[in-house]
Coordinates of C-alpha atoms in Angstrom, one line a residue:
M1 CA -47.3 46.4 -11.5
L2 CA -50.6 43.8 -10.6
L3 CA -51.7 46.6 -8.7
R4 CA -51.3 49.8 -10.8
T5 CA -52.4 47.4 -14.2
L6 CA -56.0 46.5 -12.0
D7 CA -56.5 50.0 -11.2
S8 CA -56.4 51.0 -14.7
W9 CA -58.1 48.2 -16.0
T10 CA -61.0 49.3 -13.2
A11 CA -60.9 52.9 -13.7
A12 CA -61.4 52.6 -17.5
I13 CA -64.2 50.2 -17.4
D14 CA -66.1 51.5 -14.7
K15 CA -66.1 54.8 -16.2
N16 CA -68.0 53.9 -19.2
S17 CA -69.5 50.2 -18.0
G18 CA -69.8 49.1 -21.9
G19 CA -66.0 50.3 -22.2
H20 CA -63.8 48.2 -23.4
V21 CA -59.9 47.2 -22.7
H22 CA -58.3 44.8 -25.4
A23 CA -54.9 44.0 -23.6
I24 CA -52.2 41.2 -25.7
F25 CA -50.6 39.0 -22.9
L26 CA -46.3 39.0 -24.6
D27 CA -45.1 35.5 -24.5
W28 CA -41.0 35.4 -25.3
A29 CA -39.6 33.0 -26.7
K30 CA -36.4 31.7 -24.5
A31 CA -36.5 34.9 -22.7
F32 CA -33.4 34.6 -20.5
D33 CA -31.4 31.8 -23.5
K34 CA -32.4 35.0 -26.5
V35 CA -30.6 37.4 -25.1
P36 CA -27.3 38.8 -26.2
H37 CA -25.0 38.9 -24.5
Q38 CA -22.1 41.5 -26.2
R39 CA -25.4 43.7 -26.6
L40 CA -26.8 43.3 -23.2
L41 CA -23.4 44.8 -21.6
S42 CA -23.5 47.4 -24.1
K43 CA -27.0 48.7 -22.7
L44 CA -25.4 48.3 -19.0
Q45 CA -22.7 50.9 -20.1
H46 CA -25.2 52.7 -21.0
H47 CA -26.9 53.2 -17.8
G48 CA -23.6 54.1 -16.5
I49 CA -22.8 50.8 -15.5
D50 CA -18.7 50.7 -16.2
G51 CA -15.4 49.9 -14.8
A52 CA -14.3 46.6 -12.3
A53 CA -18.1 46.2 -12.0
L54 CA -18.8 46.2 -16.0
E55 CA -15.6 43.9 -16.6
W56 CA -16.9 41.5 -13.3
L57 CA -20.9 41.5 -15.2
K58 CA -18.3 40.8 -18.2
N59 CA -16.2 37.7 -17.3
F60 CA -20.3 36.3 -15.4
L61 CA -21.4 36.3 -18.6
V62 CA -19.4 35.3 -21.3
G63 CA -17.7 32.2 -22.4
R64 CA -20.2 29.9 -19.7
S65 CA -21.0 26.0 -20.9
H66 CA -24.7 27.6 -19.5
F67 CA -26.9 31.1 -19.7
A68 CA -26.7 32.3 -16.2
L69 CA -28.5 35.3 -16.8
G70 CA -31.3 36.7 -14.0
P71 CA -35.1 38.2 -14.4
L72 CA -32.1 41.5 -12.8
L73 CA -30.4 42.0 -16.1
F74 CA -33.6 41.3 -18.5
N75 CA -35.6 43.8 -17.1
V76 CA -32.5 46.2 -18.2
Y77 CA -32.0 44.3 -21.2
V78 CA -35.9 45.0 -21.7
S79 CA -35.9 48.5 -19.3
D80 CA -36.0 50.5 -23.2
L81 CA -39.0 48.1 -24.8
P82 CA -41.9 50.9 -23.1
A83 CA -40.3 53.7 -25.2
V84 CA -40.9 52.3 -28.4
V85 CA -44.6 51.9 -27.9
K86 CA -47.5 54.6 -27.5
T87 CA -49.6 52.8 -25.6
N88 CA -49.2 51.0 -22.3
L89 CA -46.9 48.6 -21.5
V90 CA -46.4 46.3 -17.9
Q91 CA -43.4 44.2 -18.1
F92 CA -41.6 42.3 -14.9
A93 CA -38.7 39.8 -15.5
D94 CA -40.5 37.5 -18.6
D95 CA -44.3 38.9 -18.4
C96 CA -45.0 41.3 -21.0
T97 CA -48.3 42.8 -20.9
I98 CA -49.8 45.8 -23.3
F99 CA -52.7 46.7 -22.8
R100 CA -55.2 50.4 -24.2
E101 CA -59.2 51.7 -23.7
V102 CA -60.4 50.4 -27.4
T103 CA -63.4 52.8 -28.0
S104 CA -63.3 52.8 -31.9
Q105 CA -61.3 51.4 -34.2
D106 CA -58.5 54.4 -34.6
D107 CA -57.8 52.6 -31.2
V108 CA -57.4 49.1 -32.6
D109 CA -55.2 50.1 -35.5
E110 CA -53.0 51.8 -32.5
L111 CA -52.4 49.2 -30.8
Q112 CA -51.6 47.3 -34.0
E113 CA -49.4 49.2 -34.9
D114 CA -47.7 48.8 -31.6
L115 CA -47.4 45.1 -31.9
A116 CA -46.0 45.4 -35.1
L117 CA -43.2 48.2 -33.2
I118 CA -42.5 45.0 -30.6
D119 CA -41.8 43.2 -33.6
I120 CA -39.1 45.7 -35.0
W121 CA -38.3 46.0 -31.8
C122 CA -37.1 42.3 -31.2
V123 CA -35.7 42.0 -33.9
N124 CA -33.0 44.5 -33.5
N125 CA -32.6 43.5 -30.7
G126 CA -32.1 39.9 -31.2
M127 CA -35.4 38.7 -29.0
Q128 CA -38.2 36.7 -30.2
L129 CA -42.0 36.7 -29.4
N130 CA -43.7 32.7 -29.3
A131 CA -47.2 33.7 -31.1
K132 CA -49.2 30.8 -30.5
K133 CA -48.2 31.5 -26.2
C134 CA -49.5 35.1 -27.0
V135 CA -53.0 35.8 -26.0
A136 CA -55.4 38.7 -26.3
I137 CA -58.2 39.5 -23.6
D138 CA -61.1 41.8 -24.3
L139 CA -61.6 42.7 -20.9
S140 CA -65.4 44.2 -20.4
R141 CA -68.2 44.4 -19.0
A142 CA -70.6 44.7 -21.9
R143 CA -72.4 42.2 -22.9
Q144 CA -71.3 41.9 -26.3
P145 CA -67.5 40.9 -26.9
W146 CA -65.7 42.8 -29.5
L147 CA -63.0 41.2 -30.7
P148 CA -61.0 42.9 -33.7
Q149 CA -58.1 40.7 -35.4
Y150 CA -54.0 42.0 -33.6
M151 CA -51.1 40.1 -35.2
I152 CA -48.2 39.3 -34.3
G153 CA -44.9 37.9 -36.5
G154 CA -48.1 37.0 -38.7
A155 CA -49.9 35.7 -36.8
V156 CA -53.5 35.5 -35.1
L157 CA -53.6 36.2 -31.8
E158 CA -56.2 33.8 -29.7
Y159 CA -58.8 35.0 -27.6
V160 CA -59.1 33.9 -24.1
S161 CA -61.9 34.0 -21.2
T162 CA -59.2 34.5 -18.3
Q163 CA -55.1 34.5 -17.7
R164 CA -52.8 33.7 -15.0
L165 CA -50.3 37.2 -14.5
L166 CA -48.4 36.9 -12.5
G167 CA -50.0 34.5 -10.5
V168 CA -53.2 36.0 -10.2
H169 CA -55.8 34.5 -12.7
I170 CA -57.7 37.7 -14.9
A171 CA -61.6 36.4 -16.6
R172 CA -63.0 38.9 -18.7
D173 CA -65.8 40.5 -17.1
L174 CA -63.3 41.1 -13.9
R175 CA -64.3 38.8 -11.5
W176 CA -62.8 36.4 -9.1
N177 CA -65.2 33.4 -9.5
H178 CA -62.6 31.3 -11.3
H179 CA -60.1 32.7 -9.5
V180 CA -60.7 31.6 -6.3
D181 CA -61.5 28.0 -7.0
V182 CA -58.0 27.4 -8.9
Q183 CA -56.6 29.3 -5.9
R184 CA -58.8 26.6 -3.3
K185 CA -57.8 23.2 -5.3
K186 CA -54.4 24.3 -4.9
A187 CA -54.9 25.4 -1.6
A188 CA -56.1 21.7 -1.0
Q189 CA -53.8 19.7 -2.8
T190 CA -51.2 21.5 -0.3
L191 CA -53.7 20.7 2.6
G192 CA -54.1 17.0 1.7
F193 CA -50.4 16.7 1.6
A194 CA -49.6 18.0 4.6
A195 CA -52.4 16.5 6.7
R196 CA -51.1 12.9 4.7
N197 CA -47.5 13.3 5.8
L198 CA -48.1 15.5 9.3
R199 CA -50.3 12.3 10.7
G200 CA -49.8 12.9 14.7
C201 CA -48.2 16.1 14.5
T202 CA -48.4 18.7 17.3
Q203 CA -51.2 21.7 17.0
R204 CA -48.2 24.1 16.6
V205 CA -46.7 22.6 13.6
K206 CA -49.5 22.0 11.9
R207 CA -50.8 25.7 12.2
M208 CA -47.2 26.2 10.9
A209 CA -48.1 24.0 7.7
Y210 CA -51.3 26.2 7.1
L211 CA -49.6 29.5 7.7
T212 CA -46.4 28.5 5.8
L213 CA -48.3 26.5 2.6
E214 CA -51.6 26.8 2.1
K215 CA -53.0 30.6 3.6
P216 CA -49.9 32.2 1.0
K217 CA -51.6 30.1 -1.6
L218 CA -55.3 31.5 -0.7
F219 CA -54.5 35.3 -0.1
Y220 CA -52.2 36.0 -2.5
G221 CA -52.2 39.3 -3.5
T222 CA -55.8 40.2 -2.0
P223 CA -54.7 44.2 -2.4
A224 CA -54.9 43.4 -5.9
W225 CA -58.1 41.7 -6.4
H226 CA -61.2 40.6 -3.7
P227 CA -63.2 38.2 -4.0
W228 CA -66.2 41.3 -3.0
T229 CA -69.0 39.0 -3.1
K230 CA -70.8 36.9 -1.0
T231 CA -70.6 33.5 -2.4
N232 CA -66.4 33.8 -2.7
T233 CA -65.9 35.3 0.2
E234 CA -67.4 31.6 1.5
K235 CA -65.7 29.6 -0.2
M236 CA -62.5 30.9 1.4
A237 CA -64.2 30.2 4.7
R238 CA -64.8 26.8 4.6
T239 CA -61.1 25.5 2.7
Q240 CA -59.8 27.5 6.0
N241 CA -62.4 25.4 7.8
K242 CA -61.5 22.4 6.7
A243 CA -57.2 23.8 7.6
L244 CA -58.8 24.7 11.1
H245 CA -60.2 20.9 11.4
F246 CA -56.7 19.9 10.3
I247 CA -55.5 22.3 13.0
H248 CA -57.4 21.0 15.8
G249 CA -60.1 17.9 14.5
R250 CA -63.3 17.2 15.7
H251 CA -63.8 19.8 18.5
V252 CA -62.4 23.1 16.7
P253 CA -62.7 25.9 18.9
P254 CA -65.0 29.4 19.0
P255 CA -63.3 31.8 16.6
E256 CA -62.4 33.9 19.3
M257 CA -60.0 31.1 20.4
Q258 CA -58.4 30.2 17.3
N259 CA -55.7 32.8 17.7
M260 CA -56.3 33.0 14.1
L261 CA -58.4 36.1 11.4
S262 CA -61.5 35.2 9.7
V263 CA -61.1 35.5 6.3
P264 CA -62.7 38.9 6.3
A265 CA -60.5 40.1 8.9
Q266 CA -57.7 38.9 6.6
L267 CA -58.4 40.4 3.4
A268 CA -58.8 43.8 5.4
Y269 CA -55.5 43.1 7.8
N270 CA -53.5 42.6 4.0
D271 CA -55.2 46.0 2.5
L272 CA -54.4 47.7 5.4
L273 CA -51.0 46.4 5.3
F274 CA -49.8 47.6 1.8
F275 CA -51.3 50.7 2.2
K276 CA -49.2 51.6 5.5
K277 CA -46.2 50.4 3.1
S278 CA -47.7 52.7 0.0
L279 CA -47.8 55.6 2.7
C280 CA -43.8 54.9 4.4
G281 CA -42.9 55.1 0.6
L282 CA -42.3 50.9 0.6
T283 CA -43.8 50.7 -2.5
E284 CA -44.2 52.1 -5.9
Y285 CA -47.8 52.2 -5.4
N286 CA -49.0 55.3 -5.4
A287 CA -52.2 55.1 -2.8
M288 CA -53.2 58.9 -2.8
A289 CA -53.0 58.9 -6.4
R290 CA -57.0 59.2 -6.3
I291 CA -57.7 59.5 -2.6
T292 CA -58.6 62.9 -1.5
E293 CA -59.4 63.9 2.7
G294 CA -63.0 64.3 2.8
R295 CA -65.0 66.3 5.1
V296 CA -64.5 66.7 9.3
H297 CA -67.2 65.7 11.3
R298 CA -68.6 66.4 14.2
G299 CA -65.7 64.1 17.0
D300 CA -63.2 63.7 14.6
D301 CA -59.4 63.4 15.5
P302 CA -57.6 65.8 13.7
L303 CA -54.4 64.1 14.1
H304 CA -56.5 61.8 12.0
P305 CA -59.0 62.8 9.6
R306 CA -61.0 61.2 6.9
L307 CA -60.0 60.3 3.7
Q308 CA -63.3 60.4 1.1
Q309 CA -63.2 57.2 -1.5
P310 CA -62.8 58.2 -5.2
P311 CA -65.7 58.2 -7.4
A312 CA -67.0 55.1 -8.5
R313 CA -70.3 54.6 -11.0
T314 CA -70.2 50.8 -10.4
E315 CA -70.2 47.8 -8.0
L316 CA -66.6 46.4 -10.0
G317 CA -65.8 50.5 -9.3
Q318 CA -65.9 50.1 -5.5
N319 CA -64.3 47.0 -4.9
A320 CA -60.9 48.5 -6.5
F321 CA -58.3 48.7 -3.7
D322 CA -58.6 52.8 -3.7
Y323 CA -62.4 52.2 -2.6
R324 CA -62.4 50.0 -0.3
I325 CA -59.4 50.7 1.7
V326 CA -61.2 54.9 2.6
A327 CA -63.4 52.5 4.8
E328 CA -61.4 50.6 6.4
W329 CA -58.5 52.6 6.9
N330 CA -60.9 55.6 7.7
A331 CA -62.6 52.8 10.9
A332 CA -59.0 51.8 12.3
P333 CA -57.4 52.6 15.3
P334 CA -55.2 55.3 15.8
A335 CA -52.6 53.0 16.7
I336 CA -53.0 51.3 13.9
K337 CA -52.4 54.7 11.7
D338 CA -49.8 56.0 14.2
C339 CA -47.1 53.5 13.8
T340 CA -45.0 52.6 10.6
A341 CA -45.1 49.8 8.4
A342 CA -42.8 47.7 10.2
Q343 CA -44.4 48.4 13.6
F344 CA -47.9 47.5 12.0
P345 CA -48.2 43.2 12.5
A346 CA -47.2 44.0 16.0
V347 CA -49.5 46.6 16.3
C348 CA -52.5 44.6 14.7
D349 CA -51.2 41.2 17.1
R350 CA -51.7 43.3 20.3
K351 CA -54.8 45.1 19.3
L352 CA -56.2 40.9 17.8
T353 CA -55.0 39.5 20.8
S354 CA -56.2 41.8 23.3
A355 CA -59.7 41.8 21.9
R356 CA -59.6 37.8 21.6
W357 CA -58.0 37.5 25.4
D358 CA -61.7 39.6 26.9
A359 CA -63.3 37.1 24.5
S360 CA -61.6 33.7 25.0
F361 CA -62.2 34.6 29.0
L362 CA -65.3 34.9 28.8
E363 CA -66.0 31.7 26.7
V364 CA -63.6 30.1 28.8
F365 CA -65.6 31.0 32.2
R366 CA -69.3 30.9 31.7
T367 CA -68.4 27.5 30.3
A368 CA -65.6 25.3 31.1
L369 CA -65.4 26.8 34.8
P370 CA -68.5 26.0 35.8
D371 CA -68.7 22.9 34.9
F372 CA -65.1 22.5 36.5
T373 CA -66.6 23.4 40.1
R374 CA -69.2 20.6 39.7
K375 CA -67.2 17.7 38.9
N376 CA -64.5 18.5 40.9
D377 CA -65.9 20.3 44.4
E378 CA -65.9 17.3 46.8
K379 CA -62.4 16.5 45.3
R380 CA -60.9 19.5 46.1
E381 CA -60.7 21.1 49.4
R382 CA -58.2 23.9 49.3
P383 CA -57.4 26.0 52.6
L384 CA -59.2 29.3 53.0
Q385 CA -54.8 31.0 52.8
R386 CA -56.3 34.7 53.4
S387 CA -58.5 35.7 56.2
G388 CA -62.0 36.9 54.5
S389 CA -65.0 35.6 54.7
L390 CA -65.8 38.4 52.2
A391 CA -63.7 36.5 49.8
P392 CA -66.5 34.0 48.8
A393 CA -68.7 37.1 48.5
H394 CA -66.4 38.8 46.2
I395 CA -65.9 35.9 43.7
S396 CA -69.6 35.5 43.7
R397 CA -70.1 39.5 42.7
V398 CA -67.2 38.7 39.8
W399 CA -68.9 36.0 38.7
T400 CA -72.4 37.2 38.2
K401 CA -71.5 40.4 36.6
I402 CA -69.6 37.9 34.4
N403 CA -71.9 35.1 33.7
D404 CA -74.8 38.3 33.1
S405 CA -73.1 40.2 31.0
Q406 CA -70.4 41.3 28.5
N407 CA -69.2 45.0 30.3
F408 CA -66.8 43.5 32.2
S409 CA -62.4 44.1 32.6
T410 CA -60.0 41.3 31.8
D411 CA -58.5 43.3 35.5
E412 CA -62.2 41.7 36.4
I413 CA -61.3 38.5 35.4
L414 CA -58.5 37.7 36.4
F415 CA -59.0 38.6 40.4
F416 CA -61.9 36.3 40.2
L417 CA -59.2 33.7 38.6
G418 CA -57.0 34.6 41.1
M419 CA -59.3 34.5 44.1
Y420 CA -60.9 30.9 42.5
C421 CA -57.0 29.6 42.6
L422 CA -56.6 31.2 46.1
H423 CA -59.5 29.4 47.7
G424 CA -60.5 27.1 45.4
P425 CA -64.5 26.1 44.2
A426 CA -66.7 28.3 46.9
D427 CA -70.4 26.5 47.6
D428 CA -72.3 30.0 46.5
L429 CA -70.2 29.7 43.0
K430 CA -72.1 27.1 42.2
E431 CA -75.0 27.0 39.6
D432 CA -78.5 25.5 40.1

């Protein structure tokens, strides 16, 4: 729902850089407590629920000392609300938003008429809106805002510059500076709590605390929103770096040995995972609504044709999900494109682990091992377990290749490690 809504707003503003989308965020007064149970049972029966199931729900709801209504039954009760209005209306549990692209006063009048129809629906269905908490926002990149008067229940709605929708803070210009700042603050508070209570714990426990408590706050909903500016990306990276210091202490290992994705890589991973789920039909989002197959280039894989990005006029449109995912998907290896949504995390982990494996061994053998050899050469004496006066020469050649170039294979590194463990440090391995 969130991604579809943001796509609609982005497409409308990208189509006309001076255009406006007016969104009204509705707030139900005591949403779950106000639902009349008898009327809810009638709507359930209208949707085909009868017999023992309806009787069970009746016994569950009627005559209780406390209200037991949950989001699912509330969704059933308000499911006929979108049919009342002509304007776009999206809702998730007690979150309800009505919006419309406005190009003239007629659009403003129609949006106001729909608000009046919602008022009538509330009266007929025993519901009530909290007019003081209902707000409007003028979504636009135009310099001059367009702020016509909208009313609900006789009360004039207040305009805001930012509004929270399903955990994401929407700014008037659809930039994400405010949202990044809010999420960074929440993540920092969580990290501080973990640091105070996990002092002295192992790196494994601290890493699990970051992955379960802080990381979800920092990257929540990133397929729908994207930092896309260098400033916001660096802010998120600084927050993650603090978590790395919390996990590893003062001596944070290099990126290839952290066993953690960088911020840009994590954003791309989240995009690809959501896109894969959409292609597999696991979400209601139609990922291919505006994406088409592109031209075939020489060297392209016929089993995985390139995708063509949808048209985008502005920077805003070029950072929308259905635009940026095309480049990420085209660059993905065939294994990621062929796997199922359930296999996707494991396939990505194998690819990333393989890349970290080579880079980690490069770091170890270029720094730690020569230093270890110099310090322990006189202390360690290992007998030559295999005949082969050529063994030290083999080690020397492989080490020279590793030390002078990054074009080496994992097998060559493992060969070097095995020979080192068998024969111990050799004189020709020492560096001047």
